[in-house]
CSV table of C-alpha atoms and ligand atoms in Angstrom, one decimal:
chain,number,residue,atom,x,y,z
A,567,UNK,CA,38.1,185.6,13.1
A,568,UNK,CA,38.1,185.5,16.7
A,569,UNK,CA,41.2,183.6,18.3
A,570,UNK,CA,40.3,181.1,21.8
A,571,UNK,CA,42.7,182.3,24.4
A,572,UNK,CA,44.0,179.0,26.5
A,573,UNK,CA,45.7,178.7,29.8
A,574,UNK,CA,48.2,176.0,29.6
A,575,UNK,CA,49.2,174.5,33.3
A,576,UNK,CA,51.6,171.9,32.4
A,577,UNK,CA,52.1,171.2,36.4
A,578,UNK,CA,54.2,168.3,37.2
A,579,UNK,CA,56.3,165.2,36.2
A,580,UNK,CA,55.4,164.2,32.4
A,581,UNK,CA,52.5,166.6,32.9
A,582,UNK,CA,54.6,169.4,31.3
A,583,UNK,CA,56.0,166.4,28.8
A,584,UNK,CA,52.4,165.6,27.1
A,585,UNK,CA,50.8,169.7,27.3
A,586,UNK,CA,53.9,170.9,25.3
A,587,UNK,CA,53.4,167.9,22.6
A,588,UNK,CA,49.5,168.8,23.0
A,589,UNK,CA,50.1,172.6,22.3
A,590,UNK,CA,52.7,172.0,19.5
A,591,UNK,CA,49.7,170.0,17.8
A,592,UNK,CA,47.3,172.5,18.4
A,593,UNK,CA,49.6,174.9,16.8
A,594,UNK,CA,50.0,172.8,14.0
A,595,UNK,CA,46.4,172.3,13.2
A,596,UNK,CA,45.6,176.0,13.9
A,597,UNK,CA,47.7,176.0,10.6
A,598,UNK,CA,46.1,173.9,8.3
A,599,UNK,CA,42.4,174.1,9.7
A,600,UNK,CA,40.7,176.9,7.8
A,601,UNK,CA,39.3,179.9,10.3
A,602,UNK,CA,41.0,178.0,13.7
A,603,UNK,CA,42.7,180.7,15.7
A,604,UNK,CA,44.3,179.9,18.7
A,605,UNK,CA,46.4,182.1,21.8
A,606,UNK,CA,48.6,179.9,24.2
A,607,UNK,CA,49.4,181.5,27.9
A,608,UNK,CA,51.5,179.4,29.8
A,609,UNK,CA,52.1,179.3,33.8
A,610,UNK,CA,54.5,177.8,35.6
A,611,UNK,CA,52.1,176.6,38.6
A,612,UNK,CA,52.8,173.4,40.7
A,613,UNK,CA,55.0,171.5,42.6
A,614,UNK,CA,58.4,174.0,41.4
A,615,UNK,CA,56.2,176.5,42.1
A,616,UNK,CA,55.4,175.1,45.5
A,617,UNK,CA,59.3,174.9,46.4
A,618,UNK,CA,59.6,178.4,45.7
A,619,UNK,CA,56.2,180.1,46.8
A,620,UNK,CA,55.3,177.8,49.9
A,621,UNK,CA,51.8,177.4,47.6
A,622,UNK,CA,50.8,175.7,44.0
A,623,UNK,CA,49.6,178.7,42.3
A,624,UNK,CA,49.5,182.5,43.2
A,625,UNK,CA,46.9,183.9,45.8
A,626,UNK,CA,45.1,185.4,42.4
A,627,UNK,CA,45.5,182.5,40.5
A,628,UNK,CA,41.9,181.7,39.9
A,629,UNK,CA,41.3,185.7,38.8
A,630,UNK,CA,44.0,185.0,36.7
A,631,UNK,CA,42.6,182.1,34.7
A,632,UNK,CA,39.1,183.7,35.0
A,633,UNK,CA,39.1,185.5,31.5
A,634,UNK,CA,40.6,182.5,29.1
A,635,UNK,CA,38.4,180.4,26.9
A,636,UNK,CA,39.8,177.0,28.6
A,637,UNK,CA,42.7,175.6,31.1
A,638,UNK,CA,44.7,173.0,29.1
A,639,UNK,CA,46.3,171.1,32.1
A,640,UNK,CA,49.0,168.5,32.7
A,641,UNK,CA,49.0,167.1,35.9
A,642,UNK,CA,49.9,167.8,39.6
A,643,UNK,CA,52.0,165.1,42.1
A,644,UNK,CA,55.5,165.6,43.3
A,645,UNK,CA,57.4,162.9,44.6
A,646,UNK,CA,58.9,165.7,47.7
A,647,UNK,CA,55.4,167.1,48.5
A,648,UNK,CA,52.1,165.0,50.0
A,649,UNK,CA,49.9,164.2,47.1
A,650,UNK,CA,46.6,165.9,49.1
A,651,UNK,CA,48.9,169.4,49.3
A,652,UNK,CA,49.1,169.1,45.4
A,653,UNK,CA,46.0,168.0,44.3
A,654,UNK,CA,43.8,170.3,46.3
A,655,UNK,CA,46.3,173.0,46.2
A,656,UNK,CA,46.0,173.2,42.1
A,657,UNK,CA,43.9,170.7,40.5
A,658,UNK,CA,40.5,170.3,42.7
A,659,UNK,CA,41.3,174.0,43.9
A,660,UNK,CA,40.3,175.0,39.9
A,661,UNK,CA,37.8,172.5,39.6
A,662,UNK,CA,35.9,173.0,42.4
A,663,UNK,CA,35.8,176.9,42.7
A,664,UNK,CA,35.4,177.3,38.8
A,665,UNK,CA,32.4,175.2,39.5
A,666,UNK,CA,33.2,172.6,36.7
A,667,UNK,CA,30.8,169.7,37.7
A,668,UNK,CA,30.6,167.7,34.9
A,669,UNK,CA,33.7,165.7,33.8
A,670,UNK,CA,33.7,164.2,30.8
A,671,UNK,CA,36.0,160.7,30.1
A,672,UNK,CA,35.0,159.2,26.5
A,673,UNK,CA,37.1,155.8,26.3
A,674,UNK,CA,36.8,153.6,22.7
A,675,UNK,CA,39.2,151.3,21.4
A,676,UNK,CA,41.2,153.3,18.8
A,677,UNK,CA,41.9,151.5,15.0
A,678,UNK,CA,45.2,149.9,15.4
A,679,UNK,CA,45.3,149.3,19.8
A,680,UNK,CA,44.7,146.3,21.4
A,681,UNK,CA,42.3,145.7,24.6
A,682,UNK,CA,44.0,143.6,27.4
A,683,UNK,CA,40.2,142.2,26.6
A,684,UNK,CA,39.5,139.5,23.9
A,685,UNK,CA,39.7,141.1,20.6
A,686,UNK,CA,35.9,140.6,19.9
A,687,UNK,CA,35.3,142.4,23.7
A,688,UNK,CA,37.8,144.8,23.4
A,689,UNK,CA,36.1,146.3,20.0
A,690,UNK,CA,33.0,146.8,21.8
A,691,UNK,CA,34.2,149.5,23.9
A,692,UNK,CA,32.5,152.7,23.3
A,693,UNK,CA,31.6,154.9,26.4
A,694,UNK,CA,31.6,158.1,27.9
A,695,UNK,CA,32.1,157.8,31.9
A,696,UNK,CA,30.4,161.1,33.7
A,697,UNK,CA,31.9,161.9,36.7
A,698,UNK,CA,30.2,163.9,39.3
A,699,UNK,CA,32.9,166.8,39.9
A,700,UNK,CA,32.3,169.1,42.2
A,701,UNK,CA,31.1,167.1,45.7
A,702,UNK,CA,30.4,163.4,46.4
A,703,UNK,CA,33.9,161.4,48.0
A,704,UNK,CA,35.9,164.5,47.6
A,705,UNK,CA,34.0,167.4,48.8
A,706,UNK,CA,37.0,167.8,51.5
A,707,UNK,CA,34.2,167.6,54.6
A,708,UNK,CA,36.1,166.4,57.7
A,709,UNK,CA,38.5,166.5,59.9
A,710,UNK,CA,41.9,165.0,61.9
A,711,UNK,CA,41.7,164.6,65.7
A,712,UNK,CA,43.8,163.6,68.7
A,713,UNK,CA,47.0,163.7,66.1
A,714,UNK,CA,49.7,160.7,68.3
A,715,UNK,CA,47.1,159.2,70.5
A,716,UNK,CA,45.5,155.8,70.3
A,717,UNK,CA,42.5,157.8,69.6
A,718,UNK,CA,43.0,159.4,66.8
A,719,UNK,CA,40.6,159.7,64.1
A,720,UNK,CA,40.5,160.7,60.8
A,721,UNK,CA,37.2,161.3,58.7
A,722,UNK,CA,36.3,162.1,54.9
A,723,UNK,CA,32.7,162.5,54.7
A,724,UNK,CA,30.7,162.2,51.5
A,725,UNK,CA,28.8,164.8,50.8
A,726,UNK,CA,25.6,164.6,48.4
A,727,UNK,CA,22.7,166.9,47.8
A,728,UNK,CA,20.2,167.5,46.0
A,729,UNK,CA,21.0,170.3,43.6
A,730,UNK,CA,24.4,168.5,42.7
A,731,UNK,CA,23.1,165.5,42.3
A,732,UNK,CA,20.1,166.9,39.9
A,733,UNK,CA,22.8,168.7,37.8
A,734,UNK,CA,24.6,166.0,36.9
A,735,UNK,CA,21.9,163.6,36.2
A,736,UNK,CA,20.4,165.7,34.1
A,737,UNK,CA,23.6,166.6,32.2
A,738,UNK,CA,24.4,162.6,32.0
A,739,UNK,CA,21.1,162.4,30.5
A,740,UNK,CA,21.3,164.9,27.7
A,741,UNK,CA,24.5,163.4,27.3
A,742,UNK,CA,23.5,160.1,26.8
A,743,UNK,CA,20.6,161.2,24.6
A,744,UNK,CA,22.7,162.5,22.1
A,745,UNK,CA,24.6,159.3,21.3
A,746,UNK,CA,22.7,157.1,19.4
A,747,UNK,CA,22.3,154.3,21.7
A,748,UNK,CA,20.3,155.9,24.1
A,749,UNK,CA,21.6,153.9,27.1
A,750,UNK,CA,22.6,155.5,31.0
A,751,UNK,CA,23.6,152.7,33.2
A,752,UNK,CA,23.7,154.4,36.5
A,753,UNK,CA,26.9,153.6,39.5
A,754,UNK,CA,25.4,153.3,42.9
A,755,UNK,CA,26.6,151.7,46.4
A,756,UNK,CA,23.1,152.5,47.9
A,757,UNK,CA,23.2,148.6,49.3
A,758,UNK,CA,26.0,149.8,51.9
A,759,UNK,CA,26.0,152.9,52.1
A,760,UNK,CA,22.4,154.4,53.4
A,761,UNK,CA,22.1,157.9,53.6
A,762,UNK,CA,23.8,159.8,50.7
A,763,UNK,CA,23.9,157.1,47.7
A,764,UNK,CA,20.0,156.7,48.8
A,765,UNK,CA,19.5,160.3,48.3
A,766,UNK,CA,21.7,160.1,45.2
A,767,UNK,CA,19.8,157.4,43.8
A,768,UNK,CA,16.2,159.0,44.1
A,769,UNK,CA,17.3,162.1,43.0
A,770,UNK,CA,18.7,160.5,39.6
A,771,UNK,CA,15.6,158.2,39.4
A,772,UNK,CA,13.7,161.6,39.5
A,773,UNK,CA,15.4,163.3,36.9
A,774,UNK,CA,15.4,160.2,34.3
A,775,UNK,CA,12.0,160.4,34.5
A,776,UNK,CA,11.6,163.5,32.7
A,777,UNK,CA,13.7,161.6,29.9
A,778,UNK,CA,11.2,158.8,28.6
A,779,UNK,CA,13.5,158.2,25.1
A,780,UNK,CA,16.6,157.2,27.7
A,781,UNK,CA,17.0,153.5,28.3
A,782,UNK,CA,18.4,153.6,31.9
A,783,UNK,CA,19.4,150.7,33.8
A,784,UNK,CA,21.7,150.6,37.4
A,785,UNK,CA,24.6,148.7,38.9
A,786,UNK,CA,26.5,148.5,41.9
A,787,UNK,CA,29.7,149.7,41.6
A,788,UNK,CA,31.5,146.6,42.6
A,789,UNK,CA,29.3,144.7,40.1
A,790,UNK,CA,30.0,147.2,37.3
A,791,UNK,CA,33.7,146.4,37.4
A,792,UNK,CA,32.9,142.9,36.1
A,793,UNK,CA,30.1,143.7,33.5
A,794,UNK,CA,33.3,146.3,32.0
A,795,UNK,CA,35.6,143.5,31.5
A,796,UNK,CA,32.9,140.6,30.5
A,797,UNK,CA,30.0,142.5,28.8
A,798,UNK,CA,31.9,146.1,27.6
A,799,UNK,CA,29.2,145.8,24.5
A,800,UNK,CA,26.3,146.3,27.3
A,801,UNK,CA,27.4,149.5,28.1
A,802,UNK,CA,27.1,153.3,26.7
A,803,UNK,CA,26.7,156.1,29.1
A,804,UNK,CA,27.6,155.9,32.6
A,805,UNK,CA,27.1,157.9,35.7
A,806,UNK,CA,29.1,157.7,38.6
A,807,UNK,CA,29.9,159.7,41.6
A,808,UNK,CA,33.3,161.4,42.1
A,809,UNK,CA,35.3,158.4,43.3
A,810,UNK,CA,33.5,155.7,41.7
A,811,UNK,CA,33.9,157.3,38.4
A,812,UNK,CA,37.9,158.0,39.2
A,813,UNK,CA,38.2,154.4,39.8
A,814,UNK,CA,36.0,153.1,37.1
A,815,UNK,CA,37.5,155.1,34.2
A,816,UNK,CA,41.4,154.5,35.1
A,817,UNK,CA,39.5,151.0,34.0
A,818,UNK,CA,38.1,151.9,31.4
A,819,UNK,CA,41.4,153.6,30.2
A,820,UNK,CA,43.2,150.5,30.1
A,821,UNK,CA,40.8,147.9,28.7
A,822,UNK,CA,41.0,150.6,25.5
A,823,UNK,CA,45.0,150.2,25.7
A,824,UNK,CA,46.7,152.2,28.2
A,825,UNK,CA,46.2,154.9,30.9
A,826,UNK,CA,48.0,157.1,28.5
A,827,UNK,CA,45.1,157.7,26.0
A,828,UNK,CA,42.6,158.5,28.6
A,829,UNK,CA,41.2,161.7,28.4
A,830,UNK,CA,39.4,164.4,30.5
A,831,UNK,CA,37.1,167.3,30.0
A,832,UNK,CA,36.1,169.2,33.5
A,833,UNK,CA,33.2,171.1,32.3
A,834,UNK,CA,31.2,174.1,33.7
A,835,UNK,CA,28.2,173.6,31.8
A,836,UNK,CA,26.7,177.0,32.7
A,837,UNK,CA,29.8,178.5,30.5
A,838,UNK,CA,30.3,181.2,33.1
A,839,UNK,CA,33.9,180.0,33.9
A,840,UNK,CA,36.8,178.6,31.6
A,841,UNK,CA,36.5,174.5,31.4
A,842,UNK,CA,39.7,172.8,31.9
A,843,UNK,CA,40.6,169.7,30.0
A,844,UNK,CA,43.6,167.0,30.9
A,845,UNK,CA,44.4,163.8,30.1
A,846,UNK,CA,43.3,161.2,33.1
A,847,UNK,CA,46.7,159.5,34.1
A,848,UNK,CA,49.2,161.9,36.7
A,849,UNK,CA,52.3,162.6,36.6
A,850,UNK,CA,54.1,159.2,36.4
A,851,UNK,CA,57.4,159.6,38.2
A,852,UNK,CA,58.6,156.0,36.9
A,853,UNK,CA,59.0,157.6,33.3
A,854,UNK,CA,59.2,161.6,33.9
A,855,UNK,CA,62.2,163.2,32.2
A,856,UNK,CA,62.5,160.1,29.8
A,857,UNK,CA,60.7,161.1,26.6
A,858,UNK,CA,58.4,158.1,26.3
A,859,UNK,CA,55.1,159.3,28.2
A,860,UNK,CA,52.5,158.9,25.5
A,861,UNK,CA,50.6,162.5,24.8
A,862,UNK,CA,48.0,160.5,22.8
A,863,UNK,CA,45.3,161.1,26.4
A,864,UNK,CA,46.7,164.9,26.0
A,865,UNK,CA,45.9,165.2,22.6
A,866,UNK,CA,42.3,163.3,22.9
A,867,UNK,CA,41.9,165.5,25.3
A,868,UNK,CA,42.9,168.7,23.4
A,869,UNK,CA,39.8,167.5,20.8
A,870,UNK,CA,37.3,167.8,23.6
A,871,UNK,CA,38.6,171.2,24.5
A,872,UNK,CA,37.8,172.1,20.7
A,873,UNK,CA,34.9,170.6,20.6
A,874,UNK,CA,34.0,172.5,23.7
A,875,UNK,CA,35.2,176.0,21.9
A,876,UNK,CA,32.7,175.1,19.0
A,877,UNK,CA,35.4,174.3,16.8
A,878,UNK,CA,34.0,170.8,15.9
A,879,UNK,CA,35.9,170.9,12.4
A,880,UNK,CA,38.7,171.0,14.3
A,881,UNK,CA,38.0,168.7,16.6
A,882,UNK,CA,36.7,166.0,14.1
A,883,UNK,CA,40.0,166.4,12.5
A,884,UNK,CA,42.6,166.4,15.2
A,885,UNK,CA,40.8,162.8,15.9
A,886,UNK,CA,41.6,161.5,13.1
A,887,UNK,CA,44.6,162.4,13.1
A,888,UNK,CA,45.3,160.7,16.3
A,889,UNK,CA,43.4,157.5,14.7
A,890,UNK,CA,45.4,157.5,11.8
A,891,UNK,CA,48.9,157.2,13.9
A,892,UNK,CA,47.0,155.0,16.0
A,893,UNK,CA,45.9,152.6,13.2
A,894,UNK,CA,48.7,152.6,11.1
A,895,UNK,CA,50.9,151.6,14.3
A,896,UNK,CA,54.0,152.8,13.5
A,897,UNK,CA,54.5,155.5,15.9
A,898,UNK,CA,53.1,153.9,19.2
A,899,UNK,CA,54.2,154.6,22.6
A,900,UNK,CA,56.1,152.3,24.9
A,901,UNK,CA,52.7,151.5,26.8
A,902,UNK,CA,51.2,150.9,24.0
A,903,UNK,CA,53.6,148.5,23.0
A,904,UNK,CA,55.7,150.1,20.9
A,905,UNK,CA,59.0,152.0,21.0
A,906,UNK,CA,58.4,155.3,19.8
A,907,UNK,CA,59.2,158.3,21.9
A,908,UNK,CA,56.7,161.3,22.8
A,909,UNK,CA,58.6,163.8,20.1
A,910,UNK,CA,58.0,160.7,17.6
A,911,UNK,CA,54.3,159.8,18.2
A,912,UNK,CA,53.7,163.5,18.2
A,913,UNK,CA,55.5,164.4,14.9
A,914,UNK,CA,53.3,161.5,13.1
A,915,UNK,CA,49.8,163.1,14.5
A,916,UNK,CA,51.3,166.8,12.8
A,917,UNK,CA,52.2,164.7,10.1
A,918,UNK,CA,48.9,163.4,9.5
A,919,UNK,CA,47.2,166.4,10.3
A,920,UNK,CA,47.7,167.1,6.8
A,921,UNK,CA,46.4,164.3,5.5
A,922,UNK,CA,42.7,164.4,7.2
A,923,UNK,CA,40.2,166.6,6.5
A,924,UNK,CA,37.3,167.3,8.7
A,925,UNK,CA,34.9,164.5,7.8
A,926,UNK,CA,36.4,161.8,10.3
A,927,UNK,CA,34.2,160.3,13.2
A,928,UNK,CA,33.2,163.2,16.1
A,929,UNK,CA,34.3,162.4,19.5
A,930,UNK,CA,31.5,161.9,22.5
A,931,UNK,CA,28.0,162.2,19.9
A,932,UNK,CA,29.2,159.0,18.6
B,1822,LIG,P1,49.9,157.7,37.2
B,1822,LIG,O1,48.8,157.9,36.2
B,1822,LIG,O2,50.9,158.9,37.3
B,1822,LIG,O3,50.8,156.5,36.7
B,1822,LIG,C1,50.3,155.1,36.8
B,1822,LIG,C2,51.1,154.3,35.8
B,1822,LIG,O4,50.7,154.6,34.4
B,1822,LIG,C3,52.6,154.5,35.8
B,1822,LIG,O5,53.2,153.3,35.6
B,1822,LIG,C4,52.8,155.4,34.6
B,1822,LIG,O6,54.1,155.3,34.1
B,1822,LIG,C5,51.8,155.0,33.6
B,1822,LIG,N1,51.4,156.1,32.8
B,1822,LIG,C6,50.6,157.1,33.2
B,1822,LIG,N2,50.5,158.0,32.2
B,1822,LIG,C7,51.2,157.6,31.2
B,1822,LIG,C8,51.5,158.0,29.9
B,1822,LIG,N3,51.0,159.2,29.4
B,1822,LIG,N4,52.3,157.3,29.1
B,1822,LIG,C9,52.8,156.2,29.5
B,1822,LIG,N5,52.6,155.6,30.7
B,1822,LIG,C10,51.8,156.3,31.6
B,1822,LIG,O7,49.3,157.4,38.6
B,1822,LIG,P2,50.0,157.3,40.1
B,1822,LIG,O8,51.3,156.7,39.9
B,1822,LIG,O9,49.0,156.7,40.9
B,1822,LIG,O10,50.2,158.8,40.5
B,1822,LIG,C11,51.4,159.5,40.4
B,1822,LIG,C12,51.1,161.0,40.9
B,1822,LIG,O11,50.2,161.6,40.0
B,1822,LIG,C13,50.6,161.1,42.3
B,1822,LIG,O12,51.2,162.2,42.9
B,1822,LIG,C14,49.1,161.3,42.1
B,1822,LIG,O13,48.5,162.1,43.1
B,1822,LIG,C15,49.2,162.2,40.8
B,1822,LIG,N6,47.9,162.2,40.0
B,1822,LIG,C16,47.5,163.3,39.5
B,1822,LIG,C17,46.4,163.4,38.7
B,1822,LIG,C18,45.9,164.7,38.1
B,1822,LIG,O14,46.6,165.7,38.2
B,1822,LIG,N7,44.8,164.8,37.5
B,1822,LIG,C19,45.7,162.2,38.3
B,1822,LIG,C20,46.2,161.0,38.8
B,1822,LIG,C21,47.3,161.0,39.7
B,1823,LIG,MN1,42.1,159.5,38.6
């Protein structure tokens, strides 16, 4: 039996809080799920690490994570240290030269959680957001000038082309294929803005083309804010560029109950570098150090990374797990509206890890 070697990058705030809850159920399951081998590694990279070093990770650190199975990751923000230093210096540095350009956010309302929706909207939510990963909003094209002056300027550029756009479409399309519904709904803002969402918009119409079982329908992003809250049945499968789908599926985290179940898989689909997988929220400096940040997202997220290694027993499993606690309501969170502490909610998921077997509902395939 082989054993899946992970990189664990806790990072910062309750980062570190919900990765060690994530790995001590991973552990756990590795236990009691027949032929599941798992090897932790654990580095200390971020904001600490920035205090010391003068950078977020070591000059190597990408050869470093090069040879593991997966990243398991936390999240990066420091109170001290400018929020673009962090992200790019650790996050978006692994994600963008590890070439992971499809990330994966599955949001549905968990047995047991209640929508800030109406009950009989809030059950309807079943998606999985795609966010383009690797350019778009946050390809860091630009530039500062005339720092002081009256004049001074500032400018992110989007940046869109064809192959990225191609790639992505056509993995949101097999995607969306596999679930049963067969629905894309497609994120746009090609009324405003001209050049790249125009391109990005014929490209995709291009590539759902070669995908005649696919219902596909499109919506401005502004508009698809309000069909999310008032119509969340109408929606399956949704593609969205990198900042529209950062924005759409903090959304989309809290109509299904908190920010604190969201979850996160950044996926090289070519398999040629380790994926990384993190729960969506940061690092949360209103409740770091407290014990309450709910590692439900982290654990979510830790059933995509399975499900990613092949491990889809396990994955199936660990799910239910989580949608036991969930449904049974007990052991909730203090976002979720209960009182229960990260050690508690995570001690009831080992608990019932026990108690599930494999059989439960899978996780993106519906
Ligand atoms: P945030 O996600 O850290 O927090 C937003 C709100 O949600 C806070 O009130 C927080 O307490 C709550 N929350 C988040 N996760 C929770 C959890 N697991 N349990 C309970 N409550 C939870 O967003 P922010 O405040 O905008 O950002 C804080 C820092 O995190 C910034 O430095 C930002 O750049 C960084 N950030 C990093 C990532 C990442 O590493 N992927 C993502 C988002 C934000
Ligand atoms: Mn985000």
């Amino acid at each position: 039996m082989s054993s899946h070697r992970i990189a664990v990058i806790g990072g910062d705030g309750i980062g570190p809080e919900v990765v060690e809850a994530g790995v001590q159920v991973l552990e756990a399951l590795a236990a009691v799920e027949p032929g599941l081998a798992l090897e932790f590694r654990r580095f200390d990279w971020g904001s600490d690490y920035y205090r010391r070093n003068g950078r977020m990770m070591p000059q190597d650190g990408l050869a470093q994570l090069e040879s593991f199975d997966a990243i398991y990751f936390g999240s990066v923000g420091d109170p001290e240290l400018p929020d673009d230093i962090t992200l790019w210096g650790l996050r978006l540095a692994i994600c963008q030269r590890f070439d992971q350009y499809a990330n994966v956010r599955p949001t549905r309302l968990l047995p047991g959680l209640t929508s800030p929706l109406r009950p009989e909207l809030g059950r309807q939510i079943d998606w999985v957001i795609v966010r383009e990963n690797s350019e778009g909003e946050y390809a860091g094209v630009g530039g500062r000038a005339h720092r002081g002056l009256p004049i001074e300027v500032g400018m992110d550029v989007a940046v869109f082309t064809r192959t990225g756009v191609e790639r992505i479409a056509r993995f949101a399309c097999d995607l969306a294929l596999s679930r049963p519904r067969k629905l894309l709904t497609v994120v746009t803002k090609s009324n405003a803005q001209r050049h790249g969402m125009v391109l990005w918009d014929e490209v995709v119409r291009e590539v759902t083309r070669d995908y005649p079982g696919l219902t596909v329908d499109w919506m401005l992003v502004d508009a698809m804010t309000q069909r999310m809250v008032n119509k969340p049945g109408s929606i399956d499968t949704v593609l969205a560029t990198n900042l529209h789908a950062d924005i759409l599926s903090d959304l989309a985290a809290a109509l299904g109950g908190s920010l604190g179940i969201g979850s996160t898989a950044n996926v090289d689909p070519s398999s040629r570098r380790p994926s990384m997988f993190e729960p969506i929220h940061g690092s949360a400096f209103d409740i770091t150090g407290k014990g309450v940040a709910n590692p439900l997202g982290s654990f979510w997220t830790a059933s995509l990374m399975l499900d990613h290694l092949g491990e889809q027993a396990a994955a199936r499993r660990l799910m239910s797990a989580i949608e036991t606690v969930t449904g049974r309501g007990e052991h909730l969170s203090p976002d979720l509206g209960g009182a229960a502490h990260t050690a508690e909610v995570t001690a009831a998921v080992i608990a019932a890890l026990e108690g599930v077997n494999s059989t439960g509902p899978s996780r993106l395939a519906g």
